[in-house]
Short mmCIF file of C-alpha atoms in Angstrom, two decimals:
data_model
loop_
_atom_site.label_atom_id
_atom_site.label_comp_id
_atom_site.label_asym_id
_atom_site.label_seq_id
_atom_site.Cartn_x
_atom_site.Cartn_y
_atom_site.Cartn_z
CA UNK V 98 1.63 -16.92 -29.77
CA UNK V 99 5.23 -15.98 -29.21
CA UNK V 100 7.25 -18.82 -27.81
CA UNK V 101 4.24 -21.11 -28.17
CA UNK V 102 2.76 -20.03 -24.83
CA UNK V 103 -0.55 -18.32 -24.25
CA UNK V 104 -0.71 -14.99 -22.49
CA UNK V 105 -2.52 -15.44 -19.20
CA UNK V 106 -4.46 -12.40 -18.09
CA UNK V 107 -5.90 -13.26 -14.68
CA UNK V 108 -5.45 -10.31 -12.32
CA UNK V 109 -4.10 -12.42 -9.48
CA UNK V 110 -1.14 -13.48 -11.63
CA UNK V 111 0.43 -10.11 -10.94
CA UNK V 112 0.93 -11.22 -7.33
CA UNK V 113 4.08 -13.35 -7.18
CA UNK V 114 3.55 -16.88 -5.91
CA UNK V 115 4.62 -17.33 -2.30
CA UNK V 116 4.74 -21.04 -1.50
CA UNK V 117 5.42 -20.89 2.23
CA UNK V 118 2.94 -18.11 3.03
CA UNK V 119 0.30 -19.82 0.88
CA UNK V 120 0.73 -23.13 2.70
CA UNK V 121 0.74 -21.38 6.08
CA UNK V 122 -2.47 -19.52 5.28
CA UNK V 123 -4.16 -22.69 4.06
CA UNK V 124 -3.00 -24.66 7.09
CA UNK V 125 -4.22 -22.01 9.54
CA UNK V 126 -7.56 -21.71 7.75
CA UNK V 127 -7.92 -25.50 7.87
CA UNK V 128 -7.05 -25.63 11.59
CA UNK V 129 -9.48 -22.81 12.39
CA UNK V 130 -12.27 -24.47 10.41
CA UNK V 131 -11.58 -27.76 12.22
CA UNK V 132 -11.90 -26.00 15.60
CA UNK V 133 -15.00 -24.15 14.40
CA UNK V 134 -16.67 -27.48 13.61
CA UNK V 135 -16.17 -28.59 17.22
CA UNK V 136 -17.27 -25.26 18.67
CA UNK V 137 -20.39 -25.46 16.53
CA UNK V 138 -21.00 -29.11 17.46
CA UNK V 139 -20.70 -28.22 21.16
CA UNK V 140 -23.02 -25.27 20.78
CA UNK V 141 -25.66 -27.21 18.83
CA UNK V 142 -25.52 -30.18 21.21
CA UNK V 143 -25.84 -27.89 24.24
CA UNK V 144 -28.79 -26.21 22.56
CA UNK V 145 -30.50 -29.54 21.98
CA UNK V 146 -29.84 -30.57 25.57
CA UNK V 147 -31.26 -27.33 26.98
CA UNK V 148 -34.33 -27.70 24.83
CA UNK V 149 -34.85 -31.34 25.80
CA UNK V 150 -34.38 -30.74 29.52
CA UNK V 151 -36.62 -27.75 29.37
CA UNK V 152 -39.46 -29.51 27.53
CA UNK V 153 -39.21 -32.89 29.27
CA UNK V 154 -38.90 -31.56 32.80
CA UNK V 155 -41.51 -28.93 32.26
CA UNK V 156 -44.11 -31.60 31.50
CA UNK V 157 -43.61 -33.67 34.68
CA UNK V 158 -44.00 -33.04 38.39
CA UNK V 159 -44.06 -35.15 41.55
CA UNK V 160 -46.12 -35.11 44.74
CA UNK V 161 -44.28 -36.51 47.75
CA UNK V 162 -46.48 -37.69 50.65
CA UNK V 163 -44.88 -38.11 54.08
CA UNK V 164 -47.46 -39.23 56.61
CA UNK V 165 -47.79 -41.70 59.49
CA UNK V 166 -48.39 -45.27 58.27
CA UNK V 167 -52.05 -45.17 59.29
CA UNK V 168 -52.81 -42.04 57.24
CA UNK V 169 -50.67 -42.76 54.17
CA UNK V 170 -53.38 -44.52 52.17
CA UNK V 171 -56.04 -41.88 52.92
CA UNK V 172 -53.72 -38.98 52.08
CA UNK V 173 -52.65 -40.71 48.85
CA UNK V 174 -56.27 -41.12 47.79
CA UNK V 175 -56.93 -37.46 48.64
CA UNK V 176 -53.94 -36.35 46.58
CA UNK V 177 -55.08 -38.42 43.58
CA UNK V 178 -58.58 -36.93 43.87
CA UNK V 179 -57.24 -33.38 43.96
CA UNK V 180 -54.90 -34.02 41.04
CA UNK V 181 -57.56 -35.61 38.86
CA UNK V 182 -59.75 -32.58 39.41
CA UNK V 183 -56.96 -30.12 38.56
CA UNK V 184 -57.03 -28.56 35.09
CA UNK V 185 -53.75 -29.07 33.20
CA UNK V 186 -53.01 -32.47 34.73
CA UNK V 187 -53.12 -35.08 31.95
CA UNK V 188 -52.25 -38.21 33.92
CA UNK V 189 -51.63 -39.24 37.52
CA UNK V 190 -49.69 -42.34 38.54
CA UNK V 191 -49.11 -43.57 42.10
CA UNK V 192 -45.71 -45.21 42.21
CA UNK V 193 -45.82 -48.79 43.49
CA UNK V 194 -43.40 -50.16 46.08
CA UNK V 195 -41.53 -51.89 43.23
CA UNK V 196 -41.21 -48.58 41.34
CA UNK V 197 -39.82 -46.84 44.42
CA UNK V 198 -37.45 -49.71 45.12
CA UNK V 199 -36.12 -49.42 41.56
CA UNK V 200 -35.57 -45.68 42.07
CA UNK V 201 -33.62 -46.21 45.29
CA UNK V 202 -31.67 -49.26 44.19
CA UNK V 203 -28.77 -47.31 42.56
CA UNK V 204 -28.06 -45.59 45.89
CA UNK V 205 -29.03 -48.17 48.50
CA UNK V 206 -28.28 -51.41 46.69
CA UNK V 207 -30.46 -54.37 45.66
CA UNK V 208 -32.58 -56.47 48.03
CA UNK V 209 -33.71 -53.45 49.96
CA UNK V 210 -36.85 -53.82 52.10
CA UNK V 211 -38.83 -50.56 51.99
CA UNK V 212 -40.87 -51.62 55.00
CA UNK V 213 -37.89 -50.91 57.27
CA UNK V 214 -37.48 -47.33 55.89
CA UNK V 215 -39.75 -44.29 56.22
CA UNK V 216 -39.99 -43.89 52.44
CA UNK V 217 -42.53 -41.30 51.31
CA UNK V 218 -45.21 -42.22 48.78
CA UNK V 219 -44.55 -40.67 45.37
CA UNK V 220 -47.23 -39.65 42.86
CA UNK V 221 -46.13 -38.77 39.31
CA UNK V 222 -47.97 -36.05 37.41
CA UNK V 223 -47.86 -35.71 33.62
CA UNK V 224 -48.96 -32.26 32.57
CA UNK V 225 -51.08 -31.47 29.56
CA UNK V 226 -49.78 -28.97 27.03
CA UNK V 227 -51.30 -25.97 28.82
CA UNK V 228 -49.82 -27.02 32.24
CA UNK V 229 -51.30 -26.52 35.71
CA UNK V 230 -51.33 -23.72 38.25
CA UNK V 231 -48.64 -24.89 40.73
CA UNK V 232 -49.48 -22.29 43.40
CA UNK V 233 -53.21 -23.17 43.42
CA UNK V 234 -52.47 -26.88 43.47
CA UNK V 235 -50.10 -26.49 46.45
CA UNK V 236 -52.83 -24.72 48.44
CA UNK V 237 -55.42 -27.40 47.65
CA UNK V 238 -52.98 -30.21 48.52
CA UNK V 239 -52.18 -28.49 51.82
CA UNK V 240 -55.86 -28.45 52.68
CA UNK V 241 -56.66 -32.03 51.58
CA UNK V 242 -53.43 -33.87 52.41
CA UNK V 243 -51.15 -31.99 54.87
CA UNK V 244 -48.27 -34.42 54.31
CA UNK V 245 -48.17 -33.83 50.53
CA UNK V 246 -45.50 -31.65 48.93
CA UNK V 247 -45.62 -30.70 45.24
CA UNK V 248 -42.28 -30.69 43.45
CA UNK V 249 -42.60 -29.24 39.95
CA UNK V 250 -38.81 -29.65 39.37
CA UNK V 251 -38.38 -25.92 38.84
CA UNK V 252 -35.80 -25.69 41.63
CA UNK V 253 -33.24 -27.84 39.83
CA UNK V 254 -34.61 -27.62 36.29
CA UNK V 255 -33.90 -23.92 35.89
CA UNK V 256 -30.17 -24.04 36.79
CA UNK V 257 -29.70 -27.04 34.48
CA UNK V 258 -31.42 -25.37 31.56
CA UNK V 259 -29.51 -22.15 32.29
CA UNK V 260 -26.21 -24.08 32.37
CA UNK V 261 -26.97 -25.74 29.04
CA UNK V 262 -27.94 -22.38 27.53
CA UNK V 263 -24.66 -20.89 28.78
CA UNK V 264 -22.76 -23.81 27.29
CA UNK V 265 -24.48 -23.12 23.96
CA UNK V 266 -23.51 -19.45 24.24
CA UNK V 267 -19.92 -20.43 25.03
CA UNK V 268 -19.84 -22.56 21.88
CA UNK V 269 -21.13 -19.65 19.81
CA UNK V 270 -18.65 -17.23 21.40
CA UNK V 271 -15.87 -19.74 20.63
CA UNK V 272 -17.00 -19.92 16.99
CA UNK V 273 -16.99 -16.10 16.82
CA UNK V 274 -13.52 -15.94 18.41
CA UNK V 275 -12.29 -18.49 15.87
CA UNK V 276 -13.69 -16.32 13.05
CA UNK V 277 -12.00 -13.25 14.58
CA UNK V 278 -8.70 -15.15 14.97
CA UNK V 279 -8.98 -16.26 11.33
CA UNK V 280 -9.49 -12.62 10.34
CA UNK V 281 -6.47 -11.54 12.40
CA UNK V 282 -4.32 -14.29 10.91
CA UNK V 283 -5.34 -13.43 7.35
CA UNK V 284 -4.71 -9.73 8.07
CA UNK V 285 -1.19 -10.53 9.27
CA UNK V 286 -0.50 -12.76 6.26
CA UNK V 287 -1.95 -10.19 3.85
CA UNK V 288 0.00 -7.34 5.50
CA UNK V 289 3.16 -9.38 5.16
CA UNK V 290 2.44 -10.23 1.51
CA UNK V 291 1.56 -6.62 0.71
CA UNK V 292 4.76 -5.36 2.37
CA UNK V 293 6.84 -7.96 0.52
CA UNK V 294 5.17 -6.97 -2.77
CA UNK V 295 5.31 -3.20 -2.26
CA UNK V 296 7.49 -2.88 -5.35
CA UNK V 297 4.99 -4.90 -7.42
CA UNK V 298 2.21 -2.58 -6.26
CA UNK V 299 4.31 0.49 -7.16
CA UNK V 300 4.97 -0.88 -10.66
CA UNK V 301 1.27 -1.60 -11.13
CA UNK V 302 0.27 1.89 -10.01
CA UNK V 303 2.90 3.49 -12.28
CA UNK V 304 1.62 1.67 -15.36
CA UNK V 305 -1.92 2.86 -14.65
CA UNK V 306 -3.50 0.20 -12.44
CA UNK V 307 -6.45 1.39 -10.40
CA UNK V 308 -6.54 0.56 -6.67
CA UNK V 309 -9.51 -1.76 -7.31
CA UNK V 310 -7.41 -3.87 -9.72
CA UNK V 311 -4.57 -4.26 -7.19
CA UNK V 312 -6.95 -4.98 -4.30
CA UNK V 313 -8.79 -7.57 -6.42
CA UNK V 314 -5.53 -9.37 -7.20
CA UNK V 315 -4.57 -9.77 -3.53
CA UNK V 316 -8.11 -10.39 -2.27
CA UNK V 317 -8.65 -13.11 -4.88
CA UNK V 318 -5.43 -14.85 -3.89
CA UNK V 319 -6.10 -14.84 -0.12
CA UNK V 320 -9.81 -15.59 -0.36
CA UNK V 321 -9.18 -18.69 -2.49
CA UNK V 322 -6.38 -19.90 -0.22
CA UNK V 323 -8.59 -19.50 2.86
CA UNK V 324 -11.57 -21.13 1.17
CA UNK V 325 -9.44 -24.13 0.18
CA UNK V 326 -8.03 -24.49 3.71
CA UNK V 327 -11.42 -24.03 5.37
CA UNK V 328 -13.02 -26.64 3.10
CA UNK V 329 -10.37 -29.16 4.09
CA UNK V 330 -10.61 -28.28 7.80
CA UNK V 331 -14.41 -28.50 7.78
CA UNK V 332 -14.31 -31.85 6.03
CA UNK V 333 -11.81 -33.24 8.55
CA UNK V 334 -13.73 -31.75 11.49
CA UNK V 335 -17.04 -33.20 10.30
CA UNK V 336 -15.41 -36.58 9.77
CA UNK V 337 -14.07 -36.46 13.33
CA UNK V 338 -17.50 -35.50 14.71
CA UNK V 339 -19.10 -38.34 12.78
CA UNK V 340 -16.62 -40.77 14.30
CA UNK V 341 -17.84 -39.90 17.82
CA UNK V 342 -20.37 -42.34 19.36
CA UNK V 343 -23.87 -41.61 18.06
CA UNK V 344 -26.92 -40.59 20.06
CA UNK V 345 -28.35 -43.26 22.36
CA UNK V 346 -25.42 -43.48 24.70
CA UNK V 347 -27.36 -41.18 26.95
CA UNK V 348 -24.56 -38.73 27.72
CA UNK V 349 -23.81 -35.24 26.47
CA UNK V 350 -20.65 -36.28 24.57
CA UNK V 351 -22.59 -38.88 22.60
CA UNK V 352 -24.93 -36.21 21.28
CA UNK V 353 -22.36 -34.10 19.38
CA UNK V 354 -23.26 -35.49 15.96
CA UNK V 355 -25.30 -33.03 13.92
CA UNK V 356 -28.94 -33.83 13.40
CA UNK V 357 -31.27 -32.90 10.57
CA UNK V 358 -30.92 -29.34 9.30
CA UNK V 359 -27.95 -28.72 11.60
CA UNK V 360 -25.68 -29.87 8.75
CA UNK V 361 -26.43 -26.55 7.11
CA UNK V 362 -24.54 -24.64 9.84
CA UNK V 363 -21.38 -26.69 9.21
CA UNK V 364 -21.57 -26.00 5.49
CA UNK V 365 -21.48 -22.28 6.30
CA UNK V 366 -17.95 -22.50 7.80
CA UNK V 367 -15.97 -22.41 4.47
CA UNK V 368 -17.91 -19.51 2.90
CA UNK V 369 -17.84 -17.54 6.17
CA UNK V 370 -14.06 -18.12 6.41
CA UNK V 371 -13.70 -16.92 2.81
CA UNK V 372 -15.80 -13.84 3.60
CA UNK V 373 -13.62 -13.06 6.62
CA UNK V 374 -10.50 -13.44 4.42
CA UNK V 375 -12.06 -11.23 1.74
CA UNK V 376 -12.77 -8.41 4.20
CA UNK V 377 -9.44 -8.73 6.06
CA UNK V 378 -7.38 -8.70 2.85
CA UNK V 379 -9.37 -5.82 1.40
CA UNK V 380 -8.79 -3.68 4.50
CA UNK V 381 -5.08 -4.61 4.56
CA UNK V 382 -4.72 -3.73 0.85
CA UNK V 383 -6.49 -0.40 1.32
CA UNK V 384 -4.11 0.42 4.17
CA UNK V 385 -1.06 -0.58 2.07
CA UNK V 386 -2.17 1.52 -0.90
CA UNK V 387 -2.47 4.65 1.22
CA UNK V 388 1.33 5.03 1.20
CA UNK V 389 1.74 4.55 -2.58
CA UNK V 390 0.83 7.24 -5.10
CA UNK C 242 -0.27 18.14 -22.23
CA UNK C 243 1.95 18.36 -19.13
CA UNK C 244 2.41 21.79 -17.66
CA UNK C 245 4.43 22.66 -14.58
CA UNK C 246 3.92 26.17 -13.25
CA UNK C 247 6.12 27.68 -10.51
CA UNK C 248 6.85 24.26 -9.07
CA UNK C 249 8.80 23.93 -5.84
CA UNK C 250 9.86 20.67 -4.28
CA UNK C 251 11.95 19.84 -1.23
CA UNK C 252 13.22 16.88 0.78
CA UNK C 253 13.52 17.04 4.57
CA UNK C 254 13.22 20.80 4.74
CA UNK C 255 15.76 21.49 1.97
CA UNK C 256 14.50 22.85 -1.35
CA UNK C 257 15.45 20.92 -4.51
CA UNK C 258 13.65 23.19 -6.98
CA UNK C 259 12.29 26.65 -6.71
CA UNK C 260 9.61 28.06 -8.99
CA UNK C 261 10.28 25.82 -11.98
CA UNK C 262 7.99 26.07 -15.00
CA UNK C 263 7.95 23.75 -18.00
CA UNK C 264 5.54 22.63 -20.68
CA UNK C 265 5.53 19.37 -22.64
CA UNK C 266 3.41 19.99 -25.71
CA UNK C 267 2.11 17.49 -28.29
CA UNK C 268 4.88 16.12 -30.57
CA UNK C 269 7.66 17.92 -28.67
CA UNK C 270 11.09 16.42 -27.90
CA UNK C 271 12.80 17.51 -24.69
CA UNK C 272 16.01 16.55 -22.99
CA UNK C 273 16.43 17.25 -19.32
CA UNK C 274 20.01 17.38 -18.16
CA UNK C 275 22.02 18.44 -15.17
CA UNK C 276 24.54 17.07 -12.70
CA UNK C 277 23.78 14.01 -10.59
CA UNK C 278 21.52 14.91 -7.67
CA UNK C 279 20.21 18.03 -9.42
CA UNK C 280 16.70 16.58 -9.39
CA UNK C 281 16.16 15.23 -12.92
CA UNK C 282 14.43 12.07 -11.69
CA UNK C 283 12.36 14.06 -9.19
CA UNK C 284 11.19 16.41 -11.92
CA UNK C 285 10.17 13.45 -14.10
CA UNK C 286 8.33 11.85 -11.15
CA UNK C 287 6.41 15.09 -10.72
CA UNK C 288 5.46 14.88 -14.41
CA UNK C 289 4.00 11.40 -14.07
CA UNK C 290 2.41 12.20 -10.71
CA UNK C 291 4.55 9.89 -8.61
CA UNK C 292 5.36 12.91 -6.43
CA UNK C 293 3.34 15.96 -5.52
CA UNK C 294 5.01 19.40 -5.45
CA UNK C 295 5.33 21.43 -2.27
CA UNK C 296 4.37 24.53 -4.22
CA UNK C 297 3.06 25.52 -7.62
CA UNK C 298 0.69 23.79 -9.97
CA UNK C 299 0.91 20.74 -12.26
CA UNK C 300 -1.61 20.21 -15.00
CA UNK C 301 -1.73 16.90 -16.89
CA UNK C 302 -3.92 16.59 -19.99
CA UNK C 303 -5.76 19.74 -18.97
CA UNK C 304 -6.51 18.70 -15.39
CA UNK C 305 -4.88 19.96 -12.25
CA UNK C 306 -3.15 17.06 -10.51
CA UNK C 307 -4.04 18.24 -7.00
CA UNK C 308 -7.74 17.87 -7.84
CA UNK C 309 -7.41 14.37 -9.32
CA UNK C 310 -8.63 11.24 -7.54
CA UNK C 311 -6.42 8.13 -7.42
CA UNK C 312 -8.46 6.63 -10.25
CA UNK C 313 -8.00 9.83 -12.30
CA UNK C 314 -4.23 9.59 -11.78
CA UNK C 315 -4.28 5.93 -12.88
CA UNK C 316 -6.24 6.90 -16.02
CA UNK C 317 -3.79 9.74 -16.80
CA UNK C 318 -0.80 7.43 -16.35
CA UNK C 319 -2.19 5.17 -19.06
CA UNK C 320 -1.62 8.10 -21.44
CA UNK C 321 2.01 8.51 -20.30
CA UNK C 322 4.60 5.83 -21.07
CA UNK C 323 7.47 5.78 -18.59
CA UNK C 324 10.87 4.11 -18.96
CA UNK C 325 12.27 4.11 -15.44
CA UNK C 326 15.94 4.40 -14.70
CA UNK C 327 15.94 1.03 -12.91
CA UNK C 328 13.49 -0.65 -15.34
CA UNK C 329 11.14 -2.16 -12.77
CA UNK C 330 9.32 -5.32 -13.84
CA UNK C 331 7.33 -8.07 -12.21
CA UNK C 332 10.14 -10.59 -12.03
CA UNK C 333 7.88 -13.66 -11.86
CA UNK C 334 6.20 -12.90 -15.20
CA UNK C 335 7.87 -13.46 -18.59
CA UNK C 336 8.91 -10.46 -20.65
CA UNK C 337 5.89 -10.70 -22.95
CA UNK C 338 3.47 -10.57 -20.02
CA UNK C 339 5.34 -7.66 -18.47
CA UNK C 340 5.13 -5.76 -21.74
CA UNK C 341 1.40 -6.48 -22.02
CA UNK C 342 0.72 -5.56 -18.37
CA UNK C 343 -0.49 -1.98 -19.06
CA UNK C 344 -3.18 -3.48 -21.34
CA UNK C 345 -4.06 -6.06 -18.71
CA UNK C 346 -4.53 -3.47 -15.94
CA UNK C 347 -6.64 -1.36 -18.29
CA UNK C 348 -8.85 -4.44 -18.99
CA UNK C 349 -7.86 -4.36 -22.66
CA UNK C 350 -7.18 -7.54 -24.54
CA UNK C 351 -3.64 -7.76 -25.95
CA UNK C 352 -3.65 -8.56 -29.68
CA UNK C 353 -1.04 -11.28 -30.26
CA UNK C 354 -0.05 -9.81 -33.66
CA UNK C 355 0.53 -6.37 -32.13
CA UNK C 356 2.59 -7.87 -29.35
CA UNK C 357 4.67 -9.81 -31.86
CA UNK C 358 5.26 -6.64 -33.87
CA UNK C 359 6.19 -4.66 -30.76
CA UNK C 360 8.66 -7.33 -29.63
CA UNK C 361 10.20 -7.35 -33.10
CA UNK C 362 10.40 -3.54 -33.08
CA UNK C 363 12.49 -3.56 -29.89
CA UNK C 364 14.40 -6.66 -31.01
CA UNK C 365 13.15 -8.97 -28.24
CA UNK C 366 11.21 -11.59 -30.21
CA UNK C 367 13.58 -14.32 -29.12
CA UNK C 368 13.39 -13.27 -25.47
CA UNK C 369 9.60 -13.14 -25.12
CA UNK C 370 9.41 -15.95 -22.58
CA UNK C 371 12.51 -14.97 -20.61
CA UNK C 372 12.06 -13.69 -17.09
CA UNK C 373 13.23 -10.09 -16.45
CA UNK C 374 16.19 -11.11 -14.24
CA UNK C 375 17.49 -13.14 -17.20
CA UNK C 376 17.72 -10.03 -19.45
CA UNK C 377 20.83 -7.95 -20.08
CA UNK C 378 20.83 -4.20 -19.34
CA UNK C 379 20.06 -3.30 -22.94
CA UNK C 380 17.30 -5.88 -23.19
CA UNK C 381 15.73 -4.53 -20.00
CA UNK C 382 15.79 -0.99 -21.39
CA UNK C 383 14.13 -2.13 -24.62
CA UNK C 384 11.55 -4.20 -22.76
CA UNK C 385 10.79 -1.16 -20.61
CA UNK C 386 10.38 0.95 -23.75
CA UNK C 387 8.04 -1.64 -25.28
CA UNK C 388 5.93 -1.64 -22.10
CA UNK C 389 5.93 2.17 -22.09
CA UNK C 390 4.53 2.42 -25.63
CA UNK C 391 2.08 -0.50 -25.70
CA UNK C 392 -0.84 1.74 -24.70
CA UNK C 393 0.03 4.19 -27.51
CA UNK C 394 0.68 6.96 -24.96
CA UNK C 395 0.70 10.59 -25.91
CA UNK C 396 3.82 11.31 -23.86
CA UNK C 397 6.90 9.14 -23.33
CA UNK C 398 9.11 9.90 -20.36
CA UNK C 399 12.48 8.15 -20.10
CA UNK C 400 14.77 8.46 -17.11
CA UNK C 401 18.43 7.82 -18.04
CA UNK C 402 17.38 5.23 -20.63
CA UNK C 403 20.95 4.68 -21.74
CA UNK C 404 22.52 4.72 -18.30
CA UNK C 405 23.57 1.05 -18.19
CA UNK C 406 24.08 0.16 -21.85
CA UNK C 407 26.81 0.53 -24.45
CA UNK C 408 26.83 3.23 -27.14
CA UNK C 409 25.57 0.98 -29.92
CA UNK C 410 22.54 0.01 -27.83
CA UNK C 411 22.06 3.64 -26.77
CA UNK C 412 21.86 4.70 -30.40
CA UNK C 413 19.36 1.97 -31.14
CA UNK C 414 17.18 3.04 -28.22
CA UNK C 415 17.44 6.68 -29.24
CA UNK C 416 16.36 5.72 -32.76
CA UNK C 417 13.26 4.04 -31.34
CA UNK C 418 12.40 7.16 -29.31
CA UNK C 419 12.91 9.41 -32.34
CA UNK C 420 10.68 7.10 -34.36
CA UNK C 421 7.97 7.45 -31.73
CA UNK C 422 8.35 11.23 -31.78
CA UNK C 423 7.93 11.22 -35.55
CA UNK C 424 4.69 9.31 -34.97
CA UNK C 425 3.48 12.31 -32.96
CA UNK C 426 4.38 11.34 -29.42
CA UNK C 427 5.90 13.89 -27.08
CA UNK C 428 9.22 12.67 -25.66
CA UNK C 429 10.96 13.80 -22.47
CA UNK C 430 14.33 12.21 -21.70
CA UNK C 431 16.38 12.83 -18.58
CA UNK C 432 20.05 12.14 -19.21
CA UNK C 433 23.52 13.32 -18.34
CA UNK C 434 24.89 11.74 -21.55
CA UNK C 435 25.80 14.73 -23.73
CA UNK C 436 26.76 12.49 -26.67
CA UNK C 437 23.23 11.13 -26.71
CA UNK C 438 21.81 14.66 -26.77
CA UNK C 439 24.13 15.67 -29.63
CA UNK C 440 23.24 12.51 -31.58
CA UNK C 441 19.54 13.26 -31.15
CA UNK C 442 19.84 16.93 -32.09
CA UNK C 443 21.42 15.89 -35.36
CA UNK C 444 18.25 14.04 -36.27
CA UNK C 445 15.37 15.74 -34.50
CA UNK C 446 14.40 19.17 -33.29
CA UNK C 447 14.95 18.79 -29.57
CA UNK C 448 14.89 21.31 -26.78
CA UNK C 449 17.45 20.85 -24.02
CA UNK C 450 16.67 21.97 -20.49
CA UNK C 451 19.18 21.99 -17.67
CA UNK C 452 18.60 22.02 -13.94
CA UNK C 453 21.10 24.32 -12.26
CA UNK C 454 20.96 26.07 -8.90
CA UNK C 455 17.42 24.86 -8.23
CA UNK C 456 16.23 26.46 -11.47
CA UNK C 457 15.45 25.17 -14.94
CA UNK C 458 17.35 26.81 -17.79
CA UNK C 459 17.55 26.38 -21.54
CA UNK C 460 20.90 24.73 -22.33
CA UNK C 461 23.54 26.74 -24.15
CA UNK C 462 24.84 26.52 -27.70
CA UNK C 463 27.42 23.87 -26.75
CA UNK C 464 24.59 21.37 -27.08
#
């Protein structure tokens, strides 16, 4: 070949290299992917939490018996009888004085004597899979043990589950906003590159290039840059998530690490970023070509 | 091949041409002349569909331009080689890649031997790997001509091809264009260089058209 060099024919070679814009696009794509990892981790962890609270709390209930000392034992026995005869109740456990002391210890301190306090008797109910009829059970308890109150946790369970579900939604909305911001950023970068290369586009059109050829050249360039940046950002984000304390700490922040098939969602970030870049650049190129014959 | 019928064209309300008609037939050789600002470049741009007329009809290779899609226009341009006045290139690609670009955009594989021969024909073999900004005016004109002919176009349009080069180089370029015409290509050259027109008429049967007072006229016997 002339001059000893091969002729390179890749379409994207017609777009002049632009070092600064390329690095800026890659950096922004990497930063967005990094943030997307955390938004996704937050959303997935909130989802897990909502599911766990929902399933765990839904399977337990408590009967609280407040009665004069002389009637406490009789009412407790009556409650246990009613519960054992109730369909949907898998197990009944009367909490011992030691159990109740352990429950109160975090608030009232150790060495507490329950005899000096009017502490109600607690009975724990474990539901079977089909669950029980709470309204019917309340009526029967009222008849058999007037001091018994059924607490199926629904009062405080529902707001908690709703809060976790909203947190999950917020995470998803954040991920969508990050994708939209990535699209906007790529559009701006592509618009700028297309404006800077207007003369290149004119030359290509005048020598017979179809719009599809010109669009492909720019789309290829921006899609690859974004994919490269998003891969790096996702890798860094996942490494950061993995460095967080693992599950077992008991708190929400220790449950951010992905579990099982959740890894799949993180792997979607680079291709989704590339798809957003593809569409944004394509639209920008179509707009730019409208003004060139 | 290219037919302009009753063409009018204006900028910002003013009319540059009025009812101009012209035909570029197969194997023809035309010069287009006229004073600066008369509209020579505009008329050429209408011929290669870079501008659309405000009135009249343009037909290129038997198809009316107004009815063509953008892809149709791109396909028609591959059959027209254009040497622009300012010789536009992609400055980041070496000369050889710029020359081969029309093949590249048409998804045709450049044959290295043909490229070598074309570079030799325009005298740029030694400059194949140079970047366009490194070329002299004459080298740019010859590179532009090589790019214009690489697709074996049926029509070659050159806008002031000798505007920035010395007489020796102008003669060489003219010789290349005459050679192409002898190979059956139609040639349309816009120029205000009367010496170039005279030199060409001594060697080839050329028709000279002049733009004057917004009209196109056949040039007089002085040419």
